[in-house]
Coordinates of C-alpha atoms and ligand atoms in Angstrom, one line a residue:
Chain X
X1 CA 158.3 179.5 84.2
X2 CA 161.1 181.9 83.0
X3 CA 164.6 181.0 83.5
X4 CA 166.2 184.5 85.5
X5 CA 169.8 185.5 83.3
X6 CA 172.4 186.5 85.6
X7 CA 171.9 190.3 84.5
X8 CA 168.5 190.2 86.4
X9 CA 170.2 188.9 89.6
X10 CA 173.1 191.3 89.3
X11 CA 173.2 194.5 91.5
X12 CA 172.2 197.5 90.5
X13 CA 175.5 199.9 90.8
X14 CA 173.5 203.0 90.8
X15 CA 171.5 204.5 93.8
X16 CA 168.6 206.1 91.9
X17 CA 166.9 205.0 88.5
X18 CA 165.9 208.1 87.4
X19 CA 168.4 211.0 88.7
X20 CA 168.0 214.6 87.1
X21 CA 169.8 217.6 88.5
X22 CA 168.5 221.0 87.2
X23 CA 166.9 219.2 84.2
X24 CA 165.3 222.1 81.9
X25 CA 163.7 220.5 78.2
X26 CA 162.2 222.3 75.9
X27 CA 158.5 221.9 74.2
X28 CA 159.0 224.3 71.0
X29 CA 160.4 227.5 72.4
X30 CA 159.1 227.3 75.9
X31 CA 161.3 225.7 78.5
X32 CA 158.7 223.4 79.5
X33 CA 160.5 221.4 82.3
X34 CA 163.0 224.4 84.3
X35 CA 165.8 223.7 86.7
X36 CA 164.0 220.3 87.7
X37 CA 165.6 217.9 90.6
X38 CA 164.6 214.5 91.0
X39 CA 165.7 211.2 92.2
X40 CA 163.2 207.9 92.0
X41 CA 164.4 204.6 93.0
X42 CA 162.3 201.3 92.9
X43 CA 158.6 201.7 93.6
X44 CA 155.7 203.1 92.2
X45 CA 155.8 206.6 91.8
X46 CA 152.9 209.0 90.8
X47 CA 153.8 212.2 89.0
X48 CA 151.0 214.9 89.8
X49 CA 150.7 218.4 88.5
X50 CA 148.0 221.0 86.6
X51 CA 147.9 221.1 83.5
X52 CA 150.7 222.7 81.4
X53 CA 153.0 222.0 84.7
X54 CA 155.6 220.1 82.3
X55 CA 154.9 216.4 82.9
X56 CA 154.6 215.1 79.3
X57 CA 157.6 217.2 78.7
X58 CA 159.3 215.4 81.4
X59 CA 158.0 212.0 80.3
X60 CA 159.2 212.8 77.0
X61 CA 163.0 213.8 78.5
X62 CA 162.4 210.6 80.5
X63 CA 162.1 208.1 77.9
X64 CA 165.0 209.8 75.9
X65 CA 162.4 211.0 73.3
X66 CA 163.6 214.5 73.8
X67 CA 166.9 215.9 73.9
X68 CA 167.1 217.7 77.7
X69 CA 168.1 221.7 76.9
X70 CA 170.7 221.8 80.3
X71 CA 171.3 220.2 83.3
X72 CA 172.3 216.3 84.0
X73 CA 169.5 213.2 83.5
X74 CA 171.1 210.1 84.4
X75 CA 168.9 206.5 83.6
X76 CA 170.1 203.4 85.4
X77 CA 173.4 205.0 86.0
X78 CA 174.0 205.8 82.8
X79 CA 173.5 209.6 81.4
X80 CA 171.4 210.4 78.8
X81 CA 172.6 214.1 77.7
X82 CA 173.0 215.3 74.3
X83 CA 175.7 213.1 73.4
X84 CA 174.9 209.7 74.8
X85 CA 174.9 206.3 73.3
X86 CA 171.4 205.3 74.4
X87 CA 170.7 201.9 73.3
X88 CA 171.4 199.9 76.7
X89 CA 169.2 202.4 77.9
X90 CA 166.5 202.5 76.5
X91 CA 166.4 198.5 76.2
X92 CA 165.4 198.9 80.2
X93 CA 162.8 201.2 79.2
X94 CA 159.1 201.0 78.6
X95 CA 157.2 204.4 77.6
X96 CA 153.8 204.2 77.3
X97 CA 152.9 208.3 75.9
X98 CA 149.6 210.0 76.3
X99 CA 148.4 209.8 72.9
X100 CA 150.2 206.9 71.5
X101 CA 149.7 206.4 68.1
X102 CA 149.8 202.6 66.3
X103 CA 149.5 200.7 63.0
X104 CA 145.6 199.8 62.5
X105 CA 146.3 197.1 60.4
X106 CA 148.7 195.3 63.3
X107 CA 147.0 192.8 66.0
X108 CA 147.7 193.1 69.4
X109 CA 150.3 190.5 68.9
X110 CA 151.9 191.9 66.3
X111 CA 151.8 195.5 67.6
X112 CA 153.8 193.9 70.9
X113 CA 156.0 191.8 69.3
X114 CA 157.0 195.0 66.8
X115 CA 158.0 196.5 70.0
X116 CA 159.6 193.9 71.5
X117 CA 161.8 193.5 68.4
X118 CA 162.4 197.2 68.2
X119 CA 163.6 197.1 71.8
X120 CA 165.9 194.5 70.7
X121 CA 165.1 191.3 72.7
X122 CA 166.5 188.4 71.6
X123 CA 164.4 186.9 68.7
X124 CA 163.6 183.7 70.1
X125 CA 162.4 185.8 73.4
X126 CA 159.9 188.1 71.4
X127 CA 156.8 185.4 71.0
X128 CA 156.9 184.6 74.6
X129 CA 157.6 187.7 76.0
X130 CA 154.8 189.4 74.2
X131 CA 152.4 186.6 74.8
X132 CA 153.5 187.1 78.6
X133 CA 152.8 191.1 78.4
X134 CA 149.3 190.8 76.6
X135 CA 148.0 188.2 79.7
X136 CA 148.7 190.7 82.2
X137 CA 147.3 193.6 81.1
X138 CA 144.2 191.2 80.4
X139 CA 143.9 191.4 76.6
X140 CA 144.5 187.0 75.5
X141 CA 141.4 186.8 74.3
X142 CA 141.5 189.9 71.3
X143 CA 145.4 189.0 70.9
X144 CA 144.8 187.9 67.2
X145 CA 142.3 191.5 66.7
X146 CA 143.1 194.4 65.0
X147 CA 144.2 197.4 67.1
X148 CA 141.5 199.5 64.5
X149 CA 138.8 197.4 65.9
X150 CA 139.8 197.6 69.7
X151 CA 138.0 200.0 72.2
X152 CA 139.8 203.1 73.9
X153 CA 140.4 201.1 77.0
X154 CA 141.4 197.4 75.2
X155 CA 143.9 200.3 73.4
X156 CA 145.3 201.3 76.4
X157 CA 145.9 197.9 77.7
X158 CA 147.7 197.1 74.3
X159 CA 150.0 200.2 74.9
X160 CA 150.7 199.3 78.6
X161 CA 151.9 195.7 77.3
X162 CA 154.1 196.4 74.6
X163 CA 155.5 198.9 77.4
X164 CA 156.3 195.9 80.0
X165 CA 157.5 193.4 77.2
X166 CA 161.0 193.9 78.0
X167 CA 160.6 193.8 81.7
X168 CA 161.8 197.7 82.0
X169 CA 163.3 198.7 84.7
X170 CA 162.3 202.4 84.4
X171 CA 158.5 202.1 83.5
X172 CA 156.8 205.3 82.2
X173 CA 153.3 205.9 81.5
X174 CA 151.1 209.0 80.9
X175 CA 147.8 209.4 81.8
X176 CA 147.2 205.4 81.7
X177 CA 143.6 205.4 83.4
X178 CA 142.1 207.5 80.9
X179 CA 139.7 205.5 78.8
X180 CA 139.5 202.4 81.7
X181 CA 136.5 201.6 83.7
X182 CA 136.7 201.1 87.7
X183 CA 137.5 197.4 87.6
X184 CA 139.9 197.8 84.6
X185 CA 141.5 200.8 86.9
X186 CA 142.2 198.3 89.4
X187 CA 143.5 195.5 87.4
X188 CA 146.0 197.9 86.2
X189 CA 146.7 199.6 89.8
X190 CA 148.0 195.9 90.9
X191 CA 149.9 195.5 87.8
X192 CA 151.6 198.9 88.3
X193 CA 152.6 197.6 92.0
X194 CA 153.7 194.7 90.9
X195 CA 156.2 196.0 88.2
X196 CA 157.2 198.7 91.1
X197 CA 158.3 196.2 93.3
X198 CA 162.1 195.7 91.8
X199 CA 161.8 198.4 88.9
X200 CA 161.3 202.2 89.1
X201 CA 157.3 202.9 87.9
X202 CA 156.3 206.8 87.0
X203 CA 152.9 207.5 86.2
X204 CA 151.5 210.8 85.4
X205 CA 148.2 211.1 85.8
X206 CA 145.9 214.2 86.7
X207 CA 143.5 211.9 88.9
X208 CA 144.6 212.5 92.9
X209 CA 142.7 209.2 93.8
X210 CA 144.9 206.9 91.4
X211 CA 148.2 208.4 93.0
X212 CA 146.9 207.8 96.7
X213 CA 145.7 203.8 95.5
X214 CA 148.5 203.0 93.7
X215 CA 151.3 204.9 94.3
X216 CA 154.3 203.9 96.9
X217 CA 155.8 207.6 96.2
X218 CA 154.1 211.3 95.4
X219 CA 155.6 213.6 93.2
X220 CA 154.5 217.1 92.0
X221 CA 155.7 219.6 89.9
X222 CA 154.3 223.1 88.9
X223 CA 156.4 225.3 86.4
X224 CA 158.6 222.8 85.6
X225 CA 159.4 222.5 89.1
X226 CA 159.8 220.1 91.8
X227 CA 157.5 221.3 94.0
X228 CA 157.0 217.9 96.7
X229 CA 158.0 214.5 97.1
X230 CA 157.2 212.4 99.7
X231 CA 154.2 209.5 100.7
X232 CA 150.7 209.7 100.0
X233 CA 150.1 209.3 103.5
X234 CA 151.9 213.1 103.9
X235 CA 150.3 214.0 101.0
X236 CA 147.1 213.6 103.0
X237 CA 148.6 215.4 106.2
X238 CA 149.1 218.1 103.7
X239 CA 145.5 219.5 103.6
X240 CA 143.0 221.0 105.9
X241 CA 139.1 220.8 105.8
X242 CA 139.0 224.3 104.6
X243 CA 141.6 223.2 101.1
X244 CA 139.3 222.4 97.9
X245 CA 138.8 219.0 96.6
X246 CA 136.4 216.3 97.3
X247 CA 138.9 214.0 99.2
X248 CA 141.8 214.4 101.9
X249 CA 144.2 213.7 99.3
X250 CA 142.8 216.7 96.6
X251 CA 143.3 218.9 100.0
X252 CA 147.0 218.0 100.5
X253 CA 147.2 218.1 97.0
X254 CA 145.3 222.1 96.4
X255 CA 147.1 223.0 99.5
X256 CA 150.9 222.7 98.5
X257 CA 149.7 223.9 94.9
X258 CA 148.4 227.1 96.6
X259 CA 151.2 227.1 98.9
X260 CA 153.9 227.0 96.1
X261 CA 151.8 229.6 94.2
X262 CA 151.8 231.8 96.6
X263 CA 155.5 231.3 97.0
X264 CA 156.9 231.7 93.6
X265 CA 154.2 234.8 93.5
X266 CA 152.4 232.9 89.9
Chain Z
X1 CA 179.1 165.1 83.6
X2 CA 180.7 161.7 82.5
X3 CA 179.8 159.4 85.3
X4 CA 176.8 158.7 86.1
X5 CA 175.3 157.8 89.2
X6 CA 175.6 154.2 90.8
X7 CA 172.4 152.2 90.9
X8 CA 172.7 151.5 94.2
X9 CA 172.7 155.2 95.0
X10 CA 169.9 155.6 92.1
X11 CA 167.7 153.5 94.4
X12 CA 168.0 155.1 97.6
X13 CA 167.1 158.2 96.0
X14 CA 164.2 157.0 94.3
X15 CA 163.2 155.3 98.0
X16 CA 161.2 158.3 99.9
X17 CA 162.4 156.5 103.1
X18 CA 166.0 156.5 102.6
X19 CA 168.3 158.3 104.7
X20 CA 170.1 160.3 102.0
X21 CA 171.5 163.7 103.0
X22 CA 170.3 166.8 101.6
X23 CA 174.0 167.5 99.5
X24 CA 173.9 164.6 98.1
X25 CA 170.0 164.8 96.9
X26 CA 171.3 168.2 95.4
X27 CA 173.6 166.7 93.1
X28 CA 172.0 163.4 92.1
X29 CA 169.4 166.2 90.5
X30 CA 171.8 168.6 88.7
X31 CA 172.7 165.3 87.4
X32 CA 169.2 164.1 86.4
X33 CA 168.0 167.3 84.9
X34 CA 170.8 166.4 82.2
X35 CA 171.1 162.9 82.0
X36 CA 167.8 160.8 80.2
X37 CA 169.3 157.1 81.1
X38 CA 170.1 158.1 84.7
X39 CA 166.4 159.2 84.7
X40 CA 165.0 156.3 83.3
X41 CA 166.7 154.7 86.2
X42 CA 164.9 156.2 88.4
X43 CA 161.7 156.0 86.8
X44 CA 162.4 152.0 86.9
X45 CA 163.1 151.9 90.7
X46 CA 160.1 154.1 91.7
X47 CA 157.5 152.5 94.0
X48 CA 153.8 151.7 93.1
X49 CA 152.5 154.7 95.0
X50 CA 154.6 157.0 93.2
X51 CA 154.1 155.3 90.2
X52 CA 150.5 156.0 90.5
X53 CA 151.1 159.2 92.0
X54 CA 152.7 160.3 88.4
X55 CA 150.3 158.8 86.7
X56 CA 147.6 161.1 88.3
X57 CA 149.7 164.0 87.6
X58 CA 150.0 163.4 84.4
X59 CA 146.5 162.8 83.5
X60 CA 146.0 165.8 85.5
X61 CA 148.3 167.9 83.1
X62 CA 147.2 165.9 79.9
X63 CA 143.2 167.3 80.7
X64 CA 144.5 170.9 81.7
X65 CA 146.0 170.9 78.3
X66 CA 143.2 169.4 76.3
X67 CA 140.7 172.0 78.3
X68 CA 142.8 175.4 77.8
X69 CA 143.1 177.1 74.4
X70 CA 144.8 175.4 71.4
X71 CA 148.6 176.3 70.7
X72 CA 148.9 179.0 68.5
X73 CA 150.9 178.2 65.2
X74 CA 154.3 178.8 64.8
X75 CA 154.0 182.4 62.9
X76 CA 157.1 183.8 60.5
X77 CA 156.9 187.1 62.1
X78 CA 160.0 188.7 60.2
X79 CA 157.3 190.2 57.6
X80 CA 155.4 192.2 60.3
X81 CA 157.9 195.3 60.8
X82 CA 157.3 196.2 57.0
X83 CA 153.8 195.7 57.2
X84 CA 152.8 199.2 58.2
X85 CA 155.9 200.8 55.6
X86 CA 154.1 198.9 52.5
X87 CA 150.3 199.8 52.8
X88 CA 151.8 203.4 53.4
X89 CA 154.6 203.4 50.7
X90 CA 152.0 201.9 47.7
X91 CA 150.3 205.1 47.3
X92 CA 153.6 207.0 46.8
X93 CA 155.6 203.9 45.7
X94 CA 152.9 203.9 42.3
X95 CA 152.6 207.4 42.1
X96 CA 156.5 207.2 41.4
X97 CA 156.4 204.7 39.0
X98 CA 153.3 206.0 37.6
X99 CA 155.8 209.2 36.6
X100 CA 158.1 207.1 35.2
X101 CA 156.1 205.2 33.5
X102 CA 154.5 208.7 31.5
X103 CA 157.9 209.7 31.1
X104 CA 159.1 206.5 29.3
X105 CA 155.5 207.1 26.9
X106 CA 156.4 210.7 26.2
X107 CA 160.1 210.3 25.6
X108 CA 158.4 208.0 22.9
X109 CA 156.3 210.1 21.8
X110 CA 158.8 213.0 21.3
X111 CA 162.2 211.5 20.8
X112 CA 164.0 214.8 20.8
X113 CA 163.6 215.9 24.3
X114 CA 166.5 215.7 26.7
X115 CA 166.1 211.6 28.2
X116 CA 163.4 212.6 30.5
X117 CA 164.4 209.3 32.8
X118 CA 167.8 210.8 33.3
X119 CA 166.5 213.8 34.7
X120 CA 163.7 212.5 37.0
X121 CA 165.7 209.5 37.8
X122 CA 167.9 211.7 41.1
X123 CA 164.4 212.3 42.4
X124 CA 162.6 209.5 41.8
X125 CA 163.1 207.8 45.2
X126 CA 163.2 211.2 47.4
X127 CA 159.0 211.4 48.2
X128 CA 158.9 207.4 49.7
X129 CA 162.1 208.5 51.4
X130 CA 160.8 211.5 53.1
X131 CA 157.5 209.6 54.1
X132 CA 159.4 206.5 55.1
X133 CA 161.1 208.5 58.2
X134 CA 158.8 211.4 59.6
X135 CA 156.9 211.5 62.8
X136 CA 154.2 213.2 60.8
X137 CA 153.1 210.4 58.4
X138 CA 154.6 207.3 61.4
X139 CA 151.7 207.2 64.0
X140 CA 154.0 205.3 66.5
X141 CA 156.8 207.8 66.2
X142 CA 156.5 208.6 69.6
X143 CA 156.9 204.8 70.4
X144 CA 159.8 204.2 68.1
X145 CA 161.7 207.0 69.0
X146 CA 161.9 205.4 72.8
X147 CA 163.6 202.5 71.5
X148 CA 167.1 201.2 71.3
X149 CA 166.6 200.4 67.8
X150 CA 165.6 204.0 66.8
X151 CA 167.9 205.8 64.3
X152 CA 170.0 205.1 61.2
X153 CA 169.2 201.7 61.4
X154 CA 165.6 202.1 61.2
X155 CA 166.0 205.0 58.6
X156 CA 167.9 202.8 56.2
X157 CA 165.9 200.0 56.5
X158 CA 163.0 201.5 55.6
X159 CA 165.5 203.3 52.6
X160 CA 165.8 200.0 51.5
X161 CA 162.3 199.3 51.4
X162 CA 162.0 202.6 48.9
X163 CA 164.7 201.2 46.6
X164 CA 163.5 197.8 46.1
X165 CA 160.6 199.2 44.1
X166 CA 162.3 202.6 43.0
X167 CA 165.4 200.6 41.3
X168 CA 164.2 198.1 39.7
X169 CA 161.4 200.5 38.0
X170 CA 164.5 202.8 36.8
X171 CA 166.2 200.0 35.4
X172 CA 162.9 198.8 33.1
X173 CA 162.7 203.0 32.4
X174 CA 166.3 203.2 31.2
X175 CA 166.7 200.2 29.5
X176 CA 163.0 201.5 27.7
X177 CA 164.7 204.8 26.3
X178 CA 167.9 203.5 26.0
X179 CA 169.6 205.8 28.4
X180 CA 173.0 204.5 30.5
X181 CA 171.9 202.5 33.6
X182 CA 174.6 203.8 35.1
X183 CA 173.5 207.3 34.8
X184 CA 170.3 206.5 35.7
X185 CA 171.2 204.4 39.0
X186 CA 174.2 206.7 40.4
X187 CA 172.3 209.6 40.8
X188 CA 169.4 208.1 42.0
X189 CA 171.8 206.4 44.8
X190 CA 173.9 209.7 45.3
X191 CA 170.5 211.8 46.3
X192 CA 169.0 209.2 48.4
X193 CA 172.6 209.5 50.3
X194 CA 172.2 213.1 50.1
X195 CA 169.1 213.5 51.9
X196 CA 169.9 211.0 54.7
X197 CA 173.5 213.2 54.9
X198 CA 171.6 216.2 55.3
X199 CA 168.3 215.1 56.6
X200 CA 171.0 214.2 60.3
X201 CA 170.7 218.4 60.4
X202 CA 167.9 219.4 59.1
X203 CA 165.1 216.4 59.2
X204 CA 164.8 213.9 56.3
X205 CA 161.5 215.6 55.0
X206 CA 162.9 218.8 54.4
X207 CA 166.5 217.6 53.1
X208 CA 164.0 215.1 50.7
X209 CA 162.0 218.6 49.8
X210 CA 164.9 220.9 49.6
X211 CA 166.8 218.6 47.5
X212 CA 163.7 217.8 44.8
X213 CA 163.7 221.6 44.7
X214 CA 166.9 222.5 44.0
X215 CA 167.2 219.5 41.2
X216 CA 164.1 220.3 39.8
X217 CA 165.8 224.8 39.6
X218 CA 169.1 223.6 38.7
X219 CA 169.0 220.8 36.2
X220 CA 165.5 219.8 35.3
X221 CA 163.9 223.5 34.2
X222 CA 167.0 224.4 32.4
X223 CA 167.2 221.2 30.1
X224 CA 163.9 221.5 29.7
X225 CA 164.0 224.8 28.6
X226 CA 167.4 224.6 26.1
X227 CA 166.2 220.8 25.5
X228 CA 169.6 219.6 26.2
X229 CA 170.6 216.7 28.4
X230 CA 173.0 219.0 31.5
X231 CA 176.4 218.1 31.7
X232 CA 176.1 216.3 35.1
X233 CA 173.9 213.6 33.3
X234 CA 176.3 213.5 30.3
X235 CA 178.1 209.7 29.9
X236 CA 181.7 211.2 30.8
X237 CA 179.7 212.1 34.6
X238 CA 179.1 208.3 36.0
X239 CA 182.4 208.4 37.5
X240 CA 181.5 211.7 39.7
X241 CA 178.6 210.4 40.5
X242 CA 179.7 207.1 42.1
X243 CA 182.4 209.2 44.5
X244 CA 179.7 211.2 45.4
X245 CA 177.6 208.8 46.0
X246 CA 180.0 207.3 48.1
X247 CA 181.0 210.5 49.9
X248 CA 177.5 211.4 51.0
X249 CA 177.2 207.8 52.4
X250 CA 180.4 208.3 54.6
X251 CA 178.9 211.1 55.8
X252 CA 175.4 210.0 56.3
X253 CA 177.3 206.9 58.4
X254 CA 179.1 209.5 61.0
X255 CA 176.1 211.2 61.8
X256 CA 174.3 208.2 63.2
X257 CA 174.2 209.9 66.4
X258 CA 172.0 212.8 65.0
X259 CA 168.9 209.9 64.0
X260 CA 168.7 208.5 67.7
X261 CA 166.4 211.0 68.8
X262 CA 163.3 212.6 66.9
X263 CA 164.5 216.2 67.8
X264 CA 161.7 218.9 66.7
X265 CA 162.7 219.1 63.1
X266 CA 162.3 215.7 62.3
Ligands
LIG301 ZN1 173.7 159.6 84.2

């Protein structure tokens, strides 16, 4: 049992976790993320786009890795533009990037409990915390291995814990099915809900299916763009027989990609 | 609390037939959970059934624990966030040294060039610098940078690292050839500000490379060439060199701001 701090209990004074108005970030010269409005509250949210539609960009502008070019990005209620102290920030973050890179020589435990200490828990907090974040995702048994001698998908699971170790409330993960197999999929589709139930969970992913399982909340962008929010359920509704993709969900999904193609004439 | 409960009340709470009310219950526990004699009370006025009741709980416990995995060992984890700067500082840590060292041997050798240590000593610690803060040579960069502990802080840290090995090794290399320590150690310290002064602009890498070039145009090939020791290293110059030193620092410390995020340049 873990003893709940009075910070956990207190209420949140903000109405949206993530809040961006007209975000635009650069990736090199090209304005990768352009004019970009969003608003994400608690729940498990699935970004969806093609490829080269900005949403590692916007991960990246997300978990204050990248400096946003223009426009207003606000984390818990607190912005995160040029300027900004960001340390109570990002200690309710977790950011779990596409390719993440590691120390091969670490364990598990020491690669989480690195993290933890980087995200500045409290030192007597880091042991159980990452021993707490390394049973979820499923990994107790190769705690004391080497990341070097871990598979793609044990690696993966080693880069969602160290992103949960602090309890974020904004959790951020890119691509996190890539590398797991079905049952390892699901494992992590309950742990993504069950974050999502008082924190603010954004996965990008480029699989449909996952965002229609797991997700509470669909959002797409395209250019940089907002281009739909709203349930999976509508997501479906989207999408007629005559759409491409192998399930109602790719329908809904090809159809508002055509749609807002066909608007924006690209 | 000072007073502790009455026995009498101690026994009708211990007594699963009593007719205590629900308030009261509440506070004869806040008071147990801080109170061992009060407990030991209780424990004395228990029934047989719920004496044997806790008994089979605890054996119940004392099995789960004997049946699940053995405590891990207390572990001094303090040592882990250096781990992955030291196996990647050695090669460039020796390599350093290793300079040194040949120019301690040919300033032996050849007694009449300009102190060879003097000139390589601004230098020396500028390569384990630029490798100890790059998102080129840090695989987790990505990881780091999402933290609240990202920035100076980290950046000096791992500084420190570089000087524990680079100082010391003057120090023997001076005190070999018989140069001032002071000349050796100032200007060593006043470049290692310099590039974290001017790496918050232009990235520590490049302020490390631009600075090693400029030294090396400036001072190094024209001593060489007249085989004269420059003015700046001459024994009137520590003084400079210490306000310098402590100059760059100041400056270094106000752009803190510029390290929290791993902009495209660094
Ligand atoms: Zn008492």
């Amino acid at each position: 049992m873990r003893t709940v701090s009075a910070a956990e209990t207190a209420p949140t004074t903000y109405p949206w976790a993530i809040h961006a108005e007209g975000l635009r970030v650069r990736a090199g010269r090209h304005l990768a993320v352009d004019g970009l409005d969003l608003a994400l509250g608690a729940g498990v949210h699935g970004l969806l786009g093609p490829n080269g539609a900005g949403k590692t960009t916007l991960m990246r502008a997300l978990a204050t890795v990248l400096k946003p070019a223009g426009g207003r990005l606000a984390l818990l209620g607190e912005s995160v533009d040029s300027r900004a102290d960001l340390r109570r920030v990002r200690r309710g973050l977790g950011y779990l990037p596409q390719q993440f890179g590691f120390y091969p020589r670490f364990t598990v435990r020491e690669f989480v409990e690195y993290m933890a200490w980087l995200k500045e828990m409290p030192k007597t907090a880091v042991p159980g915390a990452a021993q707490r974040a390394i049973e979820r995702v499923g990994l107790t048994a190769k705690a004391d291995a080497r990341m070097k001698a871990l598979s793609g998908g044990m690696l993966r699971r080693a880069g969602i814990a160290q992103a949960i170790v602090n309890d974020p409330q904004v959790l951020l993960v890119d691509e996190p099915t890539v590398g797991l197999d079905p049952e390892q999929r699901l494992d992590f589709r309950e742990l993504l809900r069950d974050v999502g139930v008082d924190s603010c969970v954004l996965v990008s992913t480029h699989l449909v299916e996952d965002v229609v399982a797991a997700c509470t909340d669909v959002v797409m962008v395209n250019e940089g763009r907002l281009v739909y929010q709203g349930t999976p359920d509508d997501l479906v509704a989207q999408g007629s027989e005559g759409d491409p993709g192998d399930s109602p969900a790719e329908r809904g999904y090809s159809a508002l990609l055509r749609r807002h193609r066909a608007v924006t004439g690209r | 609390m000072t007073t502790h409960i009455s026995p009498a009340m101690i026994a009708r709470y211990a007594d699963r037939g009593s007719d205590l009310d629900e308030v009261t219950v509440w506070s004869i526990e806040v008071h147990l959970e801080d109170c061992a004699d009060c407990r030991a009370l209780v424990a004395a006025g228990t029934t047989g059934d719920t004496g044997a009741l806790l008994a089979r709980i605890a054996a119940g416990v004392d099995e789960a624990i004997a049946a699940g995995p053995v405590p891990a060992p207390r572990r001094r984890w303090s040592a882990v966030p250096n781990r992955w700067l030291v196996w990647h500082l050695v090669p460039w840590l020796s390599m350093t040294v290793a300079v040194l060292g040949c120019a301690v041997l040919l300033q032996a050798v050849q007694p009449s060039l300009p102190s060879l240590v003097a000139l390589l000593a601004p230098v020396a610690p500028l390569p384990g610098v630029a490798i100890a803060w790059s998102r080129r040579t840090d695989p987790a960069w990505e990881l780091i940078a999402s933290t609240p502990a990202a920035g100076l802080a980290i950046l000096l840290r791992r500084t420190a690292a570089v000087l524990t090995v680079v100082v010391p090794a003057l120090a023997v290399a001076s005190s070999r050839t018989g140069v001032s320590l002071a000349l050796t150690l100032l200007p060593c310290l006043a470049f290692t500000a310099a590039t974290i002064a001017l790496g918050a602009y232009i990235g520590v890498r490049l302020a490390a490379v631009g600075l090693g070039i400029a030294w090396a145009l400036a001072v190094v090939l024209p001593a060489v060439l007249t085989a004269e020791l420059p003015a700046v290293l001459q024994p009137g110059s520590s003084l400079a060199w210490a306000l310098l030193t402590l100059l760059l620092a100041g400056v270094a410390a106000t752009q803190s701001d510029n390290f929290r995020r791993l902009s495209s340049h660094h």
